[in-house]
Amino acid sequence: MDTAQFPWLTTIILFPFLAAFAIPFIPDREGKTIRWYALTVGLIDFALIIYAFVTQYDIHSSGMQLVESYTWVPALDLKWSVGVDGLSMPLVMLTGFITTLAILASWPVTLKPRLFYFLMLAMYAGQIGVFAVQDMLLFFLMWELELLPVYLLLSIWGGKRRLYAATKFILYTAGGSLFILVAALAMAFYGDTVTFDMRSLMAKDFPINLQLLLYGGFLIAYAVKLPIFPLHTWLPDAHGEATAPVHMLLAGILLKMGGYAIIRMNVEMLPEAHARFAPILVIFGVVNIIYAALTSFAQRNLKRKIAYSSISHMGFVLIGLASFTNLGLSGAVLQMVSHGLIGASLFFLVGATYDRTHTLILSEMGGVGKKMPKIFAMFTTCSMASLALPGMSGFVAELMVFVGFATSDAYSFSFKLIILALMAVGVILTPIYLLSMLREIFYGPENQELTSHEVLVDAEPREVFIIACLLIPIIGFGFYPKLLTQIYDAKTVQLTEQLRAESFLVAETVEPPLALVGRAPKIGE
Amino acid sequence: MESVEAIYQYAWLIPTLPLMGAMVVGLGLISYNDATNRLRKPTAAFIVTLLGAAMALSFALLYSQVQGHEAYHYLFEWVSVGDFHLSMGYVIDPITALMLVIVTTVAFLVMVYTDGYMAHDPGYVRFYAYLSLFSSSMLGLVVSPNLLQVYVFWELVGMCSYLLIGFWYDRKPAADACQKAFVTNRVGDFGLLLGMIGLFWATGTFEFELMGDRLSQLVELGMIPGALAALFAILVFMGPVAKSAQFPLHVWLPDAMEGPTPISALIHAATMVAAGVFLIARMYPVFEDIPTAMSVIAWTGAITAFLGASIAITQNDIKKGLAFSTMSQLGYMVMAMGVGAYSAGLFHLMTHAYFKAMLFLGSGSVIHGMEEVVGHDPALAQDMRLMGGLRKYMPITAITFLVGTLAISGLPPFAGFWSKDEILGSVFAVNPALWAIGWLTAGITSFYMFRMYFSTFEGEFRGTDKGIQKQLKHEQFQRMGMSLGPGAMSTQELALEEETDHGHHAEKPHESALSMTLPLIALAIPSLLIGLVGTPFANYFEAFIHPPGEVVTVAELAEAFELSEFVRMAGLSVAISVVGIIVAVLMYRTRQISASAIAAKIPFFYQLSLNKWYIDDLYEVLFVQGSRNIAKQVLEIDTRIVDGVVNLAGFVTLITGEGLKYFETGRAQFYALIIFGAVIGLVVASGIT
């Protein structure tokens, strides 16, 4: 069989989904066989992803690769059309990686294991689907498909207020996704041909007013997902109630769908509207960074604290993709991957801590570092990664966004100065809430009240292994960012060029002296 | 010749070797905790050997640089996005070679000392891993060829400092101190990051010299306003302000003394805090053309020098006293940089690194001895009111401490004399007002250092005096009570009762083990002699370390030397030092003047100094409480307004009021699901038909 013709992506998407249907037929009483089964499926699919990309993907090309297209509903021009480019490929790999680890993190789940692992595998398929499909209608379906498992995972395995959280989640996201549908239909039916194919849609020439309208519609949907202030309030509730593995998926992958979709649709398909909207995105980004950092600082609930920190970090994605520079856009993609890893690791550790202390209220913990030195060490390391310590991926991503935005010629000097100063305030706020969190959990004398009724045991090898798996890429990309940036570089370069060519850049901005010096480095000689 | 090149090609090993050590031990601790913790001596030997190798290589590089080998650069591409590239790598030039030797020698001796100091600590192995990680980051910092890489390692040494201050994490003061240190440093990094990005925006490079050249060209050509260039420079300077504990971001350094003493010596006296001065030296090509920035730097240094010394006079905790002294000495270095005395500032950095490391290690030896008498309680073991007469019991510590005291007081021929005198001489030539501050501070310095020496090593031993012990415990609880609020008092009171019950300790302190005294002796040698490489009549130091672009030789410098001026300036500084020493002798040795009587006469100044000018209290109210309140307000807004409005008023009533029941039955979700399923169904169905 010719490997180039093999339907890699379809296999990758459908395999976990189909494998999930075998779960009811596996003889098993305590969920032990099922978890191994689910893990094996996850690993095989991840191996398939890696194999397909290593052998079939050309990192020097910016176009769609591994493309497959099968007509599904000819009347609507609806096609099963999948493909990956530099934008989706890192996120597909991230999905495979995080979801597999999340399955491994689900070991302690004992309630309804069959349904749980069924939903996890369904999520696996849905998430990869979102990143891989190249058809608007299919994208909408995948987007919805991945909501249902999350809803069920939240409402069955969540904490005390799980029903409220799950309802809020579904109402927000489903409400938001109606905007995707409306905008997608509008785009499809505009002009002479009816098509849902993303590349054909890109070729359509929409008038600027329609573009702005479509852009706004998409933005509302994705602002819920990313999330962007003020549509973020479902997230602390959902994250506050989710169990650790679901949490890892929510923070690690679901938030990235918002960022991915903004780049894929708002930026790539509606570049002219993007040029108009970009300053607003930047402002929202800064609001996200500072506002969420402050709320996180005041939060007394551990899960909600970390949830707000995710919102804060997503602000950098917004600023990066609105910077109109290679560096900024590249930083935004890197920040998504990096936060996927860091967010997942922090949420996993929060879950591990909760398993031992059985409380999420910070004031009820204290001094647990003595009994749980390994968890303490891992928590510290991951918090350091989250506060963008150099040597870890978060720093590189934030630095690229900073420098990208600073060197952007799309904004006036004073606007950039104010935004950069505010972003840097976020740099001060992040350690304040993360380190005070560490201090309240681990430092100080042991909390007698807690140790009197809870047995605090240190991390088991499975937990150390999961964190090690997450830390290796975090530190790897931090030490040598080219490892990651080179695999999507071609795409971001092409996208930035396209943006700069098509969008009406504001001309009256100050020419940065850099450009002048760059052209004539020997002035005055 | 090839062998010479080889040491340059393998210079990357210097930061990498300690990193390897830290990684191996760290992995061991995570995966085989018990086994690794049992391998105490092998771990220590392993890590000390790796650092020793780095030290040998550093000496080889320094030798080669002194011989006049040209600077060596090695770069590789780190980030590459489209046509944008960032490089990392290493550079070996005179200042790097010098810093490498300073850092590796102090780190090596501190590691040897640690073996004795931490001998009974359960975290012995972890401590070595941290030490090694810190050494690696610090060495990475000094070999950095550009500002970006400096920033990377700058943050890493900050993290190591955080980990090490909080090493005894079950102690509340340590937990507070490490967070304070990190956050205060982040405030400085806020400026450093913005300034760095601003300079990159303007000049398109992170290379120090290129940045300076291009910036001055841009200002000359009027492409960017001079004020903007000054703003960038001052923002960058905020980094050193925090890292080198300069006013107004100095508050973290005294609190950082909660860390184990070897750390105070290595990080908070000799190396990391001096990184600020090192960065100013590296950024010198940028700063030197911006007069505003230079005067901001000079005045910050002068104010800090005076502030630190004025607080150090009244401190009773031996380590806190040394910490304020460090702050004051760093002020001298920064002031030197600000007036353009590049070489003098770095010279003082070097001499200070050795004598201050020795003083700190000496204080550690004292604390170690005191712990035998008063128990493992920092509030007692570090308080000088309980010491006295230790010279009889700890002769080696006393002699080396005296050498350090003489060195920092600036008496010839000790190291501190030559470097401090060179700074004061250069400052006088630029601004006599700054010189007056520096000169006055020199007097205060010798006073508080001799006060420290006399109260610790001379007179009668007061360690067994239960009355003083009880009084000190009371003071401690008052301090804690103030910071914890009234509720915490009761439990602390219990601890006080317990403490007085079991007091079976030794009667007399003993001299520390050889592994601790040997580093003291080793550090006493440079404290005594190293100043001689930079005497004004044969200044080999300045011939080796000079600002980029200026070449000077020993002969030229000697020619410029004027004996009469040197005698006048040096005479003045020695005179004020001697005055300080005499006052200290009268107050704390012969006790002819009563210190408490003076304190009672000027209560305002006494309280001002004792309470560190109330700066910590001001920050507590302004920033700590302030940021907490703002955060609380924002969270209120988030939960009440943002959540409420976006949930829509109807939705809110639905879930809070009567509607809650409706939701709990699950019907609402069911409807939502049906609506939502119908939408999908419609879309698919319309497609299929």
Short mmCIF file of C-alpha atoms in Angstrom, two decimals, chain B residues 263-584:
data_model
loop_
_atom_site.label_atom_id
_atom_site.label_comp_id
_atom_site.label_asym_id
_atom_site.label_seq_id
_atom_site.Cartn_x
_atom_site.Cartn_y
_atom_site.Cartn_z
CA ILE B 263 23.66 31.16 50.77
CA SER B 264 23.85 34.57 52.35
CA ALA B 265 27.56 34.51 51.69
CA LEU B 266 27.42 33.21 48.13
CA ILE B 267 24.25 34.73 46.71
CA HIS B 268 23.38 37.66 48.89
CA ALA B 269 26.86 39.03 49.35
CA ALA B 270 29.40 37.91 46.81
CA THR B 271 27.81 36.98 43.51
CA MET B 272 24.14 37.41 42.65
CA VAL B 273 23.67 40.82 44.22
CA ALA B 274 26.80 41.94 42.41
CA ALA B 275 25.18 40.87 39.13
CA GLY B 276 23.46 44.25 39.07
CA VAL B 277 26.81 45.99 39.04
CA PHE B 278 28.02 43.55 36.40
CA LEU B 279 25.02 44.39 34.22
CA ILE B 280 25.67 48.11 34.57
CA ALA B 281 29.24 47.41 33.46
CA ARG B 282 27.99 45.42 30.46
CA MET B 283 25.48 48.12 29.60
CA TYR B 284 28.15 50.78 29.99
CA PRO B 285 28.33 51.48 26.23
CA VAL B 286 24.64 52.44 26.39
CA PHE B 287 24.70 54.32 29.68
CA GLU B 288 27.86 56.36 29.22
CA ASP B 289 26.37 58.60 26.53
CA ILE B 290 23.23 59.36 28.52
CA PRO B 291 24.11 61.86 31.29
CA THR B 292 20.65 61.67 32.88
CA ALA B 293 20.93 57.93 33.32
CA MET B 294 24.44 58.23 34.70
CA SER B 295 23.42 60.71 37.36
CA VAL B 296 20.37 58.65 38.31
CA ILE B 297 22.71 55.68 38.75
CA ALA B 298 25.24 57.66 40.77
CA TRP B 299 22.67 59.18 43.12
CA THR B 300 20.83 55.90 43.61
CA GLY B 301 24.14 54.34 44.62
CA ALA B 302 25.03 57.16 47.00
CA ILE B 303 21.61 57.17 48.69
CA THR B 304 21.72 53.39 49.06
CA ALA B 305 25.24 53.47 50.49
CA PHE B 306 24.19 55.93 53.15
CA LEU B 307 20.80 54.34 53.84
CA GLY B 308 22.28 50.88 54.31
CA ALA B 309 25.01 52.11 56.63
CA SER B 310 22.60 54.20 58.68
CA ILE B 311 20.39 51.18 59.30
CA ALA B 312 23.29 48.81 59.97
CA ILE B 313 24.32 50.84 63.05
CA THR B 314 21.39 49.69 65.16
CA GLN B 315 20.84 46.12 63.98
CA ASN B 316 21.31 43.43 66.61
CA ASP B 317 20.98 40.43 64.32
CA ILE B 318 24.49 39.73 63.07
CA LYS B 319 23.31 38.62 59.63
CA LYS B 320 20.89 41.52 59.21
CA GLY B 321 23.70 43.89 60.09
CA LEU B 322 25.91 42.33 57.43
CA ALA B 323 23.03 42.45 54.95
CA PHE B 324 22.62 46.20 55.37
CA SER B 325 26.36 46.52 55.07
CA THR B 326 26.24 44.61 51.78
CA MET B 327 23.53 46.92 50.55
CA SER B 328 25.67 49.91 51.48
CA GLN B 329 28.77 48.51 49.75
CA LEU B 330 26.77 47.73 46.63
CA GLY B 331 25.71 51.36 46.75
CA TYR B 332 29.39 52.31 46.49
CA MET B 333 29.83 50.14 43.41
CA VAL B 334 26.74 51.53 41.72
CA MET B 335 27.81 55.06 42.55
CA ALA B 336 31.21 54.34 41.00
CA MET B 337 29.54 53.11 37.82
CA GLY B 338 27.37 56.23 37.78
CA VAL B 339 30.32 58.59 37.80
CA GLY B 340 32.09 56.62 35.12
CA ALA B 341 34.58 54.91 37.43
CA TYR B 342 34.03 51.63 35.59
CA SER B 343 37.20 49.94 36.68
CA ALA B 344 36.95 51.15 40.30
CA GLY B 345 33.41 49.82 40.62
CA LEU B 346 34.39 46.38 39.40
CA PHE B 347 37.50 46.44 41.54
CA HIS B 348 35.33 47.01 44.60
CA LEU B 349 33.02 44.25 43.39
CA MET B 350 35.94 41.86 43.47
CA THR B 351 37.41 42.87 46.82
CA HIS B 352 33.95 43.04 48.39
CA ALA B 353 33.07 39.58 47.08
CA TYR B 354 35.98 38.09 49.00
CA PHE B 355 35.83 39.98 52.26
CA LYS B 356 32.03 40.00 52.51
CA ALA B 357 31.82 36.29 51.74
CA MET B 358 34.33 35.75 54.50
CA LEU B 359 32.41 37.94 56.94
CA PHE B 360 29.20 36.06 56.22
CA LEU B 361 30.85 32.69 56.55
CA GLY B 362 32.38 33.97 59.78
CA SER B 363 28.95 34.96 61.04
CA GLY B 364 27.75 31.48 60.08
CA SER B 365 30.55 29.98 62.12
CA VAL B 366 29.52 32.19 65.06
CA ILE B 367 25.88 31.17 64.69
CA HIS B 368 26.91 27.54 64.52
CA GLY B 369 28.82 27.97 67.76
CA MET B 370 25.99 29.88 69.42
CA GLU B 371 23.47 27.21 68.50
CA GLU B 372 25.30 24.82 70.81
CA VAL B 373 24.51 27.17 73.66
CA VAL B 374 21.11 28.64 72.87
CA GLY B 375 19.60 26.02 70.57
CA HIS B 376 18.43 26.17 66.98
CA ASP B 377 16.53 29.40 67.23
CA PRO B 378 17.57 32.16 64.83
CA ALA B 379 16.13 34.82 67.14
CA LEU B 380 18.67 33.84 69.81
CA ALA B 381 21.58 32.35 67.90
CA GLN B 382 21.96 35.38 65.62
CA ASP B 383 21.49 38.13 68.17
CA MET B 384 24.67 39.95 69.11
CA ARG B 385 23.29 40.89 72.51
CA LEU B 386 23.76 37.25 73.48
CA MET B 387 27.28 36.96 72.09
CA GLY B 388 30.48 38.55 73.32
CA GLY B 389 33.85 37.13 74.19
CA LEU B 390 33.72 34.57 71.44
CA ARG B 391 37.36 35.18 70.52
CA LYS B 392 38.43 32.91 73.38
CA TYR B 393 36.32 30.03 72.09
CA MET B 394 36.57 30.59 68.35
CA PRO B 395 40.01 32.07 67.62
CA ILE B 396 40.16 31.35 63.89
CA THR B 397 36.72 32.77 63.27
CA ALA B 398 37.60 35.85 65.32
CA ILE B 399 40.84 36.56 63.50
CA THR B 400 39.36 36.14 60.04
CA PHE B 401 36.36 38.23 61.02
CA LEU B 402 38.73 40.96 62.18
CA VAL B 403 40.55 40.84 58.86
CA GLY B 404 37.23 41.28 57.09
CA THR B 405 36.26 44.12 59.40
CA LEU B 406 39.51 45.92 58.71
CA ALA B 407 39.11 45.33 54.99
CA ILE B 408 35.59 46.73 54.81
CA SER B 409 36.59 49.66 57.01
CA GLY B 410 39.11 50.64 54.40
CA LEU B 411 42.35 50.59 56.30
CA PRO B 412 45.55 50.08 54.32
CA PRO B 413 46.82 47.65 53.17
CA PHE B 414 43.62 45.60 53.33
CA ALA B 415 41.74 45.03 50.08
CA GLY B 416 38.83 47.35 50.82
CA PHE B 417 41.12 50.34 51.23
CA TRP B 418 42.38 50.33 47.66
CA SER B 419 39.03 49.79 46.00
CA LYS B 420 37.01 52.15 48.19
CA ASP B 421 39.65 54.81 47.95
CA GLU B 422 39.71 54.58 44.19
CA ILE B 423 35.93 54.99 44.10
CA LEU B 424 35.97 57.99 46.42
CA GLY B 425 38.79 59.57 44.42
CA SER B 426 36.90 59.24 41.14
CA VAL B 427 33.66 60.46 42.70
CA PHE B 428 35.35 63.54 44.12
CA ALA B 429 36.57 64.49 40.68
CA VAL B 430 33.01 64.38 39.33
CA ASN B 431 30.79 65.56 42.14
CA PRO B 432 32.03 66.61 45.62
CA ALA B 433 28.52 66.29 47.08
CA LEU B 434 28.42 62.60 46.18
CA TRP B 435 31.91 62.24 47.58
CA ALA B 436 30.79 63.77 50.88
CA ILE B 437 28.05 61.15 51.19
CA GLY B 438 30.46 58.36 50.36
CA TRP B 439 33.06 59.71 52.75
CA LEU B 440 30.60 60.03 55.63
CA THR B 441 29.33 56.53 54.91
CA ALA B 442 32.89 55.22 55.13
CA GLY B 443 33.04 56.49 58.70
CA ILE B 444 29.70 54.94 59.61
CA THR B 445 30.87 51.71 58.00
CA SER B 446 33.92 51.32 60.19
CA PHE B 447 31.80 52.24 63.23
CA TYR B 448 29.12 49.60 62.72
CA MET B 449 31.61 46.94 61.64
CA PHE B 450 33.70 47.40 64.76
CA ARG B 451 30.54 47.57 66.85
CA MET B 452 29.72 44.17 65.38
CA TYR B 453 33.21 42.81 65.98
CA PHE B 454 33.40 44.02 69.58
CA SER B 455 29.91 42.87 70.56
CA THR B 456 30.55 39.47 69.06
CA PHE B 457 34.12 38.60 69.91
CA GLU B 458 35.24 40.82 72.77
CA GLY B 459 34.06 41.35 76.32
CA GLU B 460 32.20 38.79 78.37
CA PHE B 461 30.19 35.92 76.94
CA ARG B 462 26.48 36.64 77.53
CA GLY B 463 25.03 33.57 75.83
CA THR B 464 23.94 31.85 79.00
CA ASP B 465 22.12 34.87 80.40
CA LYS B 466 18.52 33.70 80.69
CA GLY B 467 17.29 37.23 81.26
CA ILE B 468 18.49 38.46 77.87
CA GLN B 469 17.22 35.30 76.20
CA LYS B 470 13.75 35.83 77.58
CA GLN B 471 13.75 39.46 76.59
CA LEU B 472 14.77 38.56 73.03
CA LYS B 473 12.05 35.96 72.74
CA HIS B 474 9.56 38.54 73.89
CA GLU B 475 10.75 41.00 71.28
CA GLN B 476 10.45 38.34 68.62
CA PHE B 477 6.87 37.52 69.55
CA GLN B 478 5.99 41.17 69.61
CA ARG B 479 7.34 41.50 66.10
CA MET B 480 5.44 38.44 64.94
CA GLY B 481 2.34 39.49 66.80
CA MET B 482 2.39 42.77 64.96
CA SER B 483 2.61 41.12 61.62
CA LEU B 484 0.24 38.27 62.39
CA GLY B 485 -2.46 40.24 64.14
CA PRO B 486 -3.80 39.77 67.65
CA GLY B 487 -5.23 36.31 67.00
CA ALA B 488 -1.84 34.67 66.61
CA MET B 489 -0.45 35.85 69.94
CA SER B 490 -1.90 33.12 72.08
CA THR B 491 -0.22 30.18 70.36
CA GLN B 492 3.10 32.00 70.33
CA GLU B 493 2.85 32.57 74.05
CA LEU B 494 2.62 28.82 74.51
CA ALA B 495 5.82 28.32 72.57
CA LEU B 496 7.55 30.78 74.87
CA GLU B 497 6.67 28.74 77.94
CA GLU B 498 7.93 25.57 76.29
CA GLU B 499 11.21 27.15 75.31
CA THR B 500 12.13 28.12 78.89
CA ASP B 501 11.45 24.61 80.17
CA HIS B 502 14.04 22.63 78.26
CA GLY B 503 17.30 24.48 78.08
CA HIS B 504 19.92 21.78 78.32
CA HIS B 505 22.58 23.05 75.99
CA ALA B 506 26.33 23.43 76.19
CA GLU B 507 27.73 26.21 78.36
CA LYS B 508 30.36 27.39 75.92
CA PRO B 509 30.52 27.62 72.14
CA HIS B 510 33.25 25.77 70.26
CA GLU B 511 35.31 26.59 67.22
CA SER B 512 33.75 25.21 64.05
CA ALA B 513 35.00 22.18 62.15
CA LEU B 514 37.91 22.35 59.75
CA SER B 515 35.65 22.31 56.68
CA MET B 516 34.27 25.63 57.93
CA THR B 517 37.43 27.30 59.16
CA LEU B 518 39.48 26.37 56.12
CA PRO B 519 37.36 28.46 53.70
CA LEU B 520 37.59 31.33 56.18
CA ILE B 521 41.35 31.18 56.12
CA ALA B 522 41.38 30.82 52.36
CA LEU B 523 39.21 33.92 51.98
CA ALA B 524 41.31 35.91 54.44
CA ILE B 525 44.21 35.84 51.99
CA PRO B 526 42.51 37.77 49.17
CA SER B 527 40.81 40.02 51.73
CA LEU B 528 44.26 41.02 52.85
CA LEU B 529 46.22 41.07 49.65
CA ILE B 530 44.06 41.31 46.55
CA GLY B 531 43.86 45.07 46.78
CA LEU B 532 47.50 45.22 45.82
CA VAL B 533 46.73 44.45 42.17
CA GLY B 534 44.95 47.78 41.95
CA THR B 535 47.14 50.25 43.79
CA PRO B 536 47.07 53.67 42.17
CA PHE B 537 50.81 53.61 41.47
CA ALA B 538 50.74 50.21 39.78
CA ASN B 539 47.16 49.62 38.70
CA TYR B 540 47.27 46.25 36.98
CA PHE B 541 43.57 45.87 37.58
CA GLU B 542 42.56 48.91 35.59
CA ALA B 543 44.92 47.98 32.80
CA PHE B 544 43.09 44.67 32.57
CA ILE B 545 39.52 45.82 33.21
CA HIS B 546 38.60 48.99 31.42
CA PRO B 547 35.53 50.26 29.59
CA PRO B 548 35.13 48.87 26.06
CA GLY B 549 37.03 50.99 23.63
CA GLU B 550 39.46 52.52 26.11
CA VAL B 551 42.91 51.02 26.30
CA VAL B 552 45.17 51.92 29.16
CA THR B 553 48.45 50.47 30.37
CA VAL B 554 49.96 50.22 33.81
CA ALA B 555 52.67 52.72 32.86
CA GLU B 556 50.17 55.31 31.65
CA LEU B 557 48.14 54.97 34.79
CA ALA B 558 51.20 55.27 36.96
CA GLU B 559 52.16 58.43 35.10
CA ALA B 560 48.82 60.00 35.86
CA PHE B 561 49.26 59.17 39.52
CA GLU B 562 49.84 62.15 41.79
CA LEU B 563 51.22 61.31 45.18
CA SER B 564 50.07 64.48 46.95
CA GLU B 565 46.46 64.05 45.84
CA PHE B 566 46.48 60.38 46.73
CA VAL B 567 47.79 61.17 50.20
CA ARG B 568 45.16 63.87 50.66
CA MET B 569 42.22 61.71 49.54
CA ALA B 570 43.41 58.52 51.21
CA GLY B 571 44.27 60.47 54.33
CA LEU B 572 40.75 61.82 54.55
CA SER B 573 39.13 58.38 54.13
CA VAL B 574 41.48 56.70 56.56
CA ALA B 575 40.91 59.52 59.05
CA ILE B 576 37.15 59.14 59.07
CA SER B 577 37.47 55.36 59.33
CA VAL B 578 39.73 55.75 62.32
CA VAL B 579 37.22 58.14 63.89
CA GLY B 580 34.53 55.50 63.40
CA ILE B 581 36.72 52.85 64.96
CA ILE B 582 37.57 55.04 67.96
CA VAL B 583 33.90 55.77 68.61
CA ALA B 584 33.16 52.05 68.37
#
